Amino acid sequence: INSQITVITDKDEYLAGETAVITITVPDDATGNVTIRINKFNDTGIILEGKVIYYYVVPTSGDFIVEVIYNGDSKYAKVENTTSFTASKVNSTVIISVDTVQVGDNATIIVTVPDDARGQITINVGSFSGTGDIVDGKVVFNVSSLAKGSHTVSSTFIPSDDKYNGNSNSTTFEV
């Protein structure tokens, strides 16, 4: 017997890191499982009462094609269907913190972004410019030779993946 399969997602557009809920429906008395292919990712879902509810964490921004194959059983023939969705980059935050600085001390400047962010952070304060690779969501800079007075530090997050949008921030501190 020819069977039908429907494949729908709970939304048409996600943010990277969100969970897509994919509902796959086959005839109520169909048995077995379905093969789920999302771009280069493959998995299997077990059919229960004619449905598979599949949760997929969207890893990056981009276009995603969901292909589902039901291989059939003793009653139903093989059938497949597809759907698609898109994912956008997540807006990031850049938080700058500076320890209390006395004249003659180094300023420790910590720039924090989301924990799973990858890429680099740049800072500018006075005549100092620096760039560091993000580790565990932060970069620590040590800046020396700052004169007494007010200083503005500006920082930019430059992502190296398809999950986050870059962002910038600045703050002022006293020496």
PDB file of N, CA and C in Angstrom, residues 10-68:
ATOM      1  N   ASP A  10       8.043  23.378  13.755  1.00  0.00           N
ATOM      2  CA  ASP A  10       7.197  24.268  14.554  1.00  0.00           C
ATOM      3  C   ASP A  10       7.340  25.731  14.152  1.00  0.00           C
ATOM      4  N   LYS A  11       8.418  26.081  13.431  1.00  0.00           N
ATOM      5  CA  LYS A  11       8.615  27.444  12.933  1.00  0.00           C
ATOM      6  C   LYS A  11       9.323  27.354  11.583  1.00  0.00           C
ATOM      7  N   ASP A  12       9.268  28.426  10.826  1.00  0.00           N
ATOM      8  CA  ASP A  12       9.996  28.490   9.556  1.00  0.00           C
ATOM      9  C   ASP A  12      11.381  29.096   9.723  1.00  0.00           C
ATOM     10  N   GLU A  13      11.565  29.853  10.817  1.00  0.00           N
ATOM     11  CA  GLU A  13      12.847  30.520  11.040  1.00  0.00           C
ATOM     12  C   GLU A  13      13.247  30.420  12.511  1.00  0.00           C
ATOM     13  N   TYR A  14      14.517  30.125  12.734  1.00  0.00           N
ATOM     14  CA  TYR A  14      15.077  29.954  14.074  1.00  0.00           C
ATOM     15  C   TYR A  14      16.298  30.845  14.222  1.00  0.00           C
ATOM     16  N   LEU A  15      16.772  30.937  15.450  1.00  0.00           N
ATOM     17  CA  LEU A  15      18.084  31.503  15.728  1.00  0.00           C
ATOM     18  C   LEU A  15      19.035  30.335  15.946  1.00  0.00           C
ATOM     19  N   ALA A  16      20.277  30.492  15.544  1.00  0.00           N
ATOM     20  CA  ALA A  16      21.276  29.462  15.813  1.00  0.00           C
ATOM     21  C   ALA A  16      21.263  29.156  17.304  1.00  0.00           C
ATOM     22  N   GLY A  17      21.264  27.879  17.631  1.00  0.00           N
ATOM     23  CA  GLY A  17      21.222  27.449  19.031  1.00  0.00           C
ATOM     24  C   GLY A  17      19.838  27.087  19.525  1.00  0.00           C
ATOM     25  N   GLU A  18      18.792  27.512  18.816  1.00  0.00           N
ATOM     26  CA  GLU A  18      17.428  27.137  19.205  1.00  0.00           C
ATOM     27  C   GLU A  18      17.151  25.690  18.808  1.00  0.00           C
ATOM     28  N   THR A  19      16.086  25.143  19.372  1.00  0.00           N
ATOM     29  CA  THR A  19      15.680  23.775  19.059  1.00  0.00           C
ATOM     30  C   THR A  19      14.502  23.783  18.103  1.00  0.00           C
ATOM     31  N   ALA A  20      14.697  23.122  16.972  1.00  0.00           N
ATOM     32  CA  ALA A  20      13.618  22.939  16.003  1.00  0.00           C
ATOM     33  C   ALA A  20      12.848  21.683  16.395  1.00  0.00           C
ATOM     34  N   VAL A  21      11.527  21.793  16.454  1.00  0.00           N
ATOM     35  CA  VAL A  21      10.680  20.630  16.730  1.00  0.00           C
ATOM     36  C   VAL A  21      10.106  20.188  15.387  1.00  0.00           C
ATOM     37  N   ILE A  22      10.487  18.989  14.983  1.00  0.00           N
ATOM     38  CA  ILE A  22      10.087  18.448  13.688  1.00  0.00           C
ATOM     39  C   ILE A  22       9.078  17.339  13.940  1.00  0.00           C
ATOM     40  N   THR A  23       7.883  17.480  13.357  1.00  0.00           N
ATOM     41  CA  THR A  23       6.833  16.473  13.519  1.00  0.00           C
ATOM     42  C   THR A  23       6.685  15.712  12.213  1.00  0.00           C
ATOM     43  N   ILE A  24       6.828  14.408  12.304  1.00  0.00           N
ATOM     44  CA  ILE A  24       6.742  13.517  11.155  1.00  0.00           C
ATOM     45  C   ILE A  24       5.524  12.632  11.370  1.00  0.00           C
ATOM     46  N   THR A  25       4.634  12.588  10.384  1.00  0.00           N
ATOM     47  CA  THR A  25       3.409  11.810  10.515  1.00  0.00           C
ATOM     48  C   THR A  25       3.319  10.805   9.369  1.00  0.00           C
ATOM     49  N   VAL A  26       3.046   9.561   9.733  1.00  0.00           N
ATOM     50  CA  VAL A  26       2.800   8.464   8.790  1.00  0.00           C
ATOM     51  C   VAL A  26       1.462   7.843   9.175  1.00  0.00           C
ATOM     52  N   PRO A  27       0.950   6.852   8.440  1.00  0.00           N
ATOM     53  CA  PRO A  27      -0.303   6.228   8.855  1.00  0.00           C
ATOM     54  C   PRO A  27      -0.221   5.703  10.295  1.00  0.00           C
ATOM     55  N   ASP A  28      -1.348   5.786  11.019  1.00  0.00           N
ATOM     56  CA  ASP A  28      -1.388   5.409  12.439  1.00  0.00           C
ATOM     57  C   ASP A  28      -0.877   3.995  12.707  1.00  0.00           C
ATOM     58  N   ASP A  29      -1.101   3.071  11.761  1.00  0.00           N
ATOM     59  CA  ASP A  29      -0.694   1.692  11.995  1.00  0.00           C
ATOM     60  C   ASP A  29       0.650   1.341  11.354  1.00  0.00           C
ATOM     61  N   ALA A  30       1.383   2.347  10.865  1.00  0.00           N
ATOM     62  CA  ALA A  30       2.719   2.108  10.307  1.00  0.00           C
ATOM     63  C   ALA A  30       3.674   1.741  11.435  1.00  0.00           C
ATOM     64  N   THR A  31       4.641   0.899  11.143  1.00  0.00           N
ATOM     65  CA  THR A  31       5.606   0.470  12.145  1.00  0.00           C
ATOM     66  C   THR A  31       7.020   0.743  11.659  1.00  0.00           C
ATOM     67  N   GLY A  32       7.964   0.671  12.563  1.00  0.00           N
ATOM     68  CA  GLY A  32       9.369   0.836  12.211  1.00  0.00           C
ATOM     69  C   GLY A  32       9.901   2.187  12.590  1.00  0.00           C
ATOM     70  N   ASN A  33      10.741   2.719  11.726  1.00  0.00           N
ATOM     71  CA  ASN A  33      11.358   4.000  12.018  1.00  0.00           C
ATOM     72  C   ASN A  33      11.520   4.810  10.743  1.00  0.00           C
ATOM     73  N   VAL A  34      11.952   6.044  10.928  1.00  0.00           N
ATOM     74  CA  VAL A  34      12.234   6.939   9.809  1.00  0.00           C
ATOM     75  C   VAL A  34      13.689   7.381   9.907  1.00  0.00           C
ATOM     76  N   THR A  35      14.261   7.645   8.747  1.00  0.00           N
ATOM     77  CA  THR A  35      15.594   8.228   8.682  1.00  0.00           C
ATOM     78  C   THR A  35      15.417   9.722   8.483  1.00  0.00           C
ATOM     79  N   ILE A  36      16.115  10.501   9.311  1.00  0.00           N
ATOM     80  CA  ILE A  36      16.010  11.960   9.273  1.00  0.00           C
ATOM     81  C   ILE A  36      17.375  12.499   8.846  1.00  0.00           C
ATOM     82  N   ARG A  37      17.369  13.257   7.756  1.00  0.00           N
ATOM     83  CA  ARG A  37      18.595  13.886   7.273  1.00  0.00           C
ATOM     84  C   ARG A  37      18.385  15.399   7.280  1.00  0.00           C
ATOM     85  N   ILE A  38      19.263  16.082   8.010  1.00  0.00           N
ATOM     86  CA  ILE A  38      19.214  17.548   8.069  1.00  0.00           C
ATOM     87  C   ILE A  38      20.580  18.036   7.632  1.00  0.00           C
ATOM     88  N   ASN A  39      20.630  18.553   6.402  1.00  0.00           N
ATOM     89  CA  ASN A  39      21.898  18.900   5.754  1.00  0.00           C
ATOM     90  C   ASN A  39      22.822  17.677   5.828  1.00  0.00           C
ATOM     91  N   LYS A  40      23.935  17.720   6.496  1.00  0.00           N
ATOM     92  CA  LYS A  40      24.852  16.566   6.553  1.00  0.00           C
ATOM     93  C   LYS A  40      24.650  15.703   7.794  1.00  0.00           C
ATOM     94  N   PHE A  41      23.671  16.024   8.615  1.00  0.00           N
ATOM     95  CA  PHE A  41      23.401  15.302   9.858  1.00  0.00           C
ATOM     96  C   PHE A  41      22.365  14.201   9.596  1.00  0.00           C
ATOM     97  N   ASN A  42      22.598  13.000  10.117  1.00  0.00           N
ATOM     98  CA  ASN A  42      21.672  11.872   9.950  1.00  0.00           C
ATOM     99  C   ASN A  42      21.308  11.283  11.300  1.00  0.00           C
ATOM    100  N   ASP A  43      20.037  10.885  11.446  1.00  0.00           N
ATOM    101  CA  ASP A  43      19.578  10.238  12.673  1.00  0.00           C
ATOM    102  C   ASP A  43      18.362   9.375  12.335  1.00  0.00           C
ATOM    103  N   THR A  44      17.884   8.672  13.332  1.00  0.00           N
ATOM    104  CA  THR A  44      16.727   7.798  13.171  1.00  0.00           C
ATOM    105  C   THR A  44      15.697   8.141  14.236  1.00  0.00           C
ATOM    106  N   GLY A  45      14.418   8.075  13.857  1.00  0.00           N
ATOM    107  CA  GLY A  45      13.331   8.276  14.803  1.00  0.00           C
ATOM    108  C   GLY A  45      12.396   7.081  14.777  1.00  0.00           C
ATOM    109  N   ILE A  46      11.963   6.650  15.933  1.00  0.00           N
ATOM    110  CA  ILE A  46      11.068   5.490  16.052  1.00  0.00           C
ATOM    111  C   ILE A  46       9.622   5.970  15.979  1.00  0.00           C
ATOM    112  N   ILE A  47       8.842   5.300  15.143  1.00  0.00           N
ATOM    113  CA  ILE A  47       7.436   5.654  14.959  1.00  0.00           C
ATOM    114  C   ILE A  47       6.618   5.120  16.131  1.00  0.00           C
ATOM    115  N   LEU A  48       5.833   5.996  16.750  1.00  0.00           N
ATOM    116  CA  LEU A  48       4.897   5.618  17.814  1.00  0.00           C
ATOM    117  C   LEU A  48       3.538   6.205  17.455  1.00  0.00           C
ATOM    118  N   GLU A  49       2.568   5.339  17.267  1.00  0.00           N
ATOM    119  CA  GLU A  49       1.197   5.755  16.930  1.00  0.00           C
ATOM    120  C   GLU A  49       1.171   6.717  15.734  1.00  0.00           C
ATOM    121  N   GLY A  50       1.969   6.392  14.726  1.00  0.00           N
ATOM    122  CA  GLY A  50       1.953   7.150  13.497  1.00  0.00           C
ATOM    123  C   GLY A  50       2.723   8.458  13.513  1.00  0.00           C
ATOM    124  N   LYS A  51       3.533   8.689  14.545  1.00  0.00           N
ATOM    125  CA  LYS A  51       4.261   9.967  14.633  1.00  0.00           C
ATOM    126  C   LYS A  51       5.677   9.778  15.143  1.00  0.00           C
ATOM    127  N   VAL A  52       6.497  10.716  14.746  1.00  0.00           N
ATOM    128  CA  VAL A  52       7.823  10.893  15.327  1.00  0.00           C
ATOM    129  C   VAL A  52       7.940  12.384  15.634  1.00  0.00           C
ATOM    130  N   ILE A  53       8.252  12.702  16.874  1.00  0.00           N
ATOM    131  CA  ILE A  53       8.550  14.090  17.259  1.00  0.00           C
ATOM    132  C   ILE A  53      10.055  14.131  17.459  1.00  0.00           C
ATOM    133  N   TYR A  54      10.723  14.943  16.658  1.00  0.00           N
ATOM    134  CA  TYR A  54      12.176  14.971  16.672  1.00  0.00           C
ATOM    135  C   TYR A  54      12.649  16.377  17.042  1.00  0.00           C
ATOM    136  N   TYR A  55      13.608  16.439  17.968  1.00  0.00           N
ATOM    137  CA  TYR A  55      14.154  17.721  18.435  1.00  0.00           C
ATOM    138  C   TYR A  55      15.570  17.873  17.880  1.00  0.00           C
ATOM    139  N   TYR A  56      15.794  18.981  17.203  1.00  0.00           N
ATOM    140  CA  TYR A  56      17.088  19.225  16.559  1.00  0.00           C
ATOM    141  C   TYR A  56      17.595  20.596  16.990  1.00  0.00           C
ATOM    142  N   VAL A  57      18.761  20.623  17.630  1.00  0.00           N
ATOM    143  CA  VAL A  57      19.368  21.891  18.021  1.00  0.00           C
ATOM    144  C   VAL A  57      20.087  22.459  16.795  1.00  0.00           C
ATOM    145  N   VAL A  58      19.634  23.616  16.358  1.00  0.00           N
ATOM    146  CA  VAL A  58      20.155  24.251  15.152  1.00  0.00           C
ATOM    147  C   VAL A  58      21.556  24.795  15.461  1.00  0.00           C
ATOM    148  N   PRO A  59      22.602  24.239  14.828  1.00  0.00           N
ATOM    149  CA  PRO A  59      23.964  24.585  15.251  1.00  0.00           C
ATOM    150  C   PRO A  59      24.485  25.937  14.772  1.00  0.00           C
ATOM    151  N   THR A  60      24.031  26.383  13.609  1.00  0.00           N
ATOM    152  CA  THR A  60      24.568  27.606  13.020  1.00  0.00           C
ATOM    153  C   THR A  60      23.459  28.321  12.256  1.00  0.00           C
ATOM    154  N   SER A  61      23.788  29.471  11.719  1.00  0.00           N
ATOM    155  CA  SER A  61      22.846  30.141  10.826  1.00  0.00           C
ATOM    156  C   SER A  61      22.925  29.473   9.456  1.00  0.00           C
ATOM    157  N   GLY A  62      21.905  29.695   8.634  1.00  0.00           N
ATOM    158  CA  GLY A  62      21.925  29.162   7.281  1.00  0.00           C
ATOM    159  C   GLY A  62      20.594  28.548   6.894  1.00  0.00           C
ATOM    160  N   ASP A  63      20.609  27.877   5.759  1.00  0.00           N
ATOM    161  CA  ASP A  63      19.427  27.190   5.252  1.00  0.00           C
ATOM    162  C   ASP A  63      19.543  25.702   5.558  1.00  0.00           C
ATOM    163  N   PHE A  64      18.446  25.104   6.008  1.00  0.00           N
ATOM    164  CA  PHE A  64      18.440  23.698   6.387  1.00  0.00           C
ATOM    165  C   PHE A  64      17.350  22.957   5.617  1.00  0.00           C
ATOM    166  N   ILE A  65      17.715  21.832   5.039  1.00  0.00           N
ATOM    167  CA  ILE A  65      16.773  20.955   4.349  1.00  0.00           C
ATOM    168  C   ILE A  65      16.581  19.723   5.231  1.00  0.00           C
ATOM    169  N   VAL A  66      15.323  19.430   5.558  1.00  0.00           N
ATOM    170  CA  VAL A  66      14.980  18.256   6.358  1.00  0.00           C
ATOM    171  C   VAL A  66      14.384  17.223   5.408  1.00  0.00           C
ATOM    172  N   GLU A  67      15.087  16.113   5.242  1.00  0.00           N
ATOM    173  CA  GLU A  67      14.611  15.019   4.404  1.00  0.00           C
ATOM    174  C   GLU A  67      14.286  13.841   5.323  1.00  0.00           C
ATOM    175  N   VAL A  68      13.076  13.318   5.184  1.00  0.00           N
ATOM    176  CA  VAL A  68      12.665  12.186   6.019  1.00  0.00           C
ATOM    177  C   VAL A  68      12.282  11.033   5.101  1.00  0.00           C
TER     178      VAL A  68
END
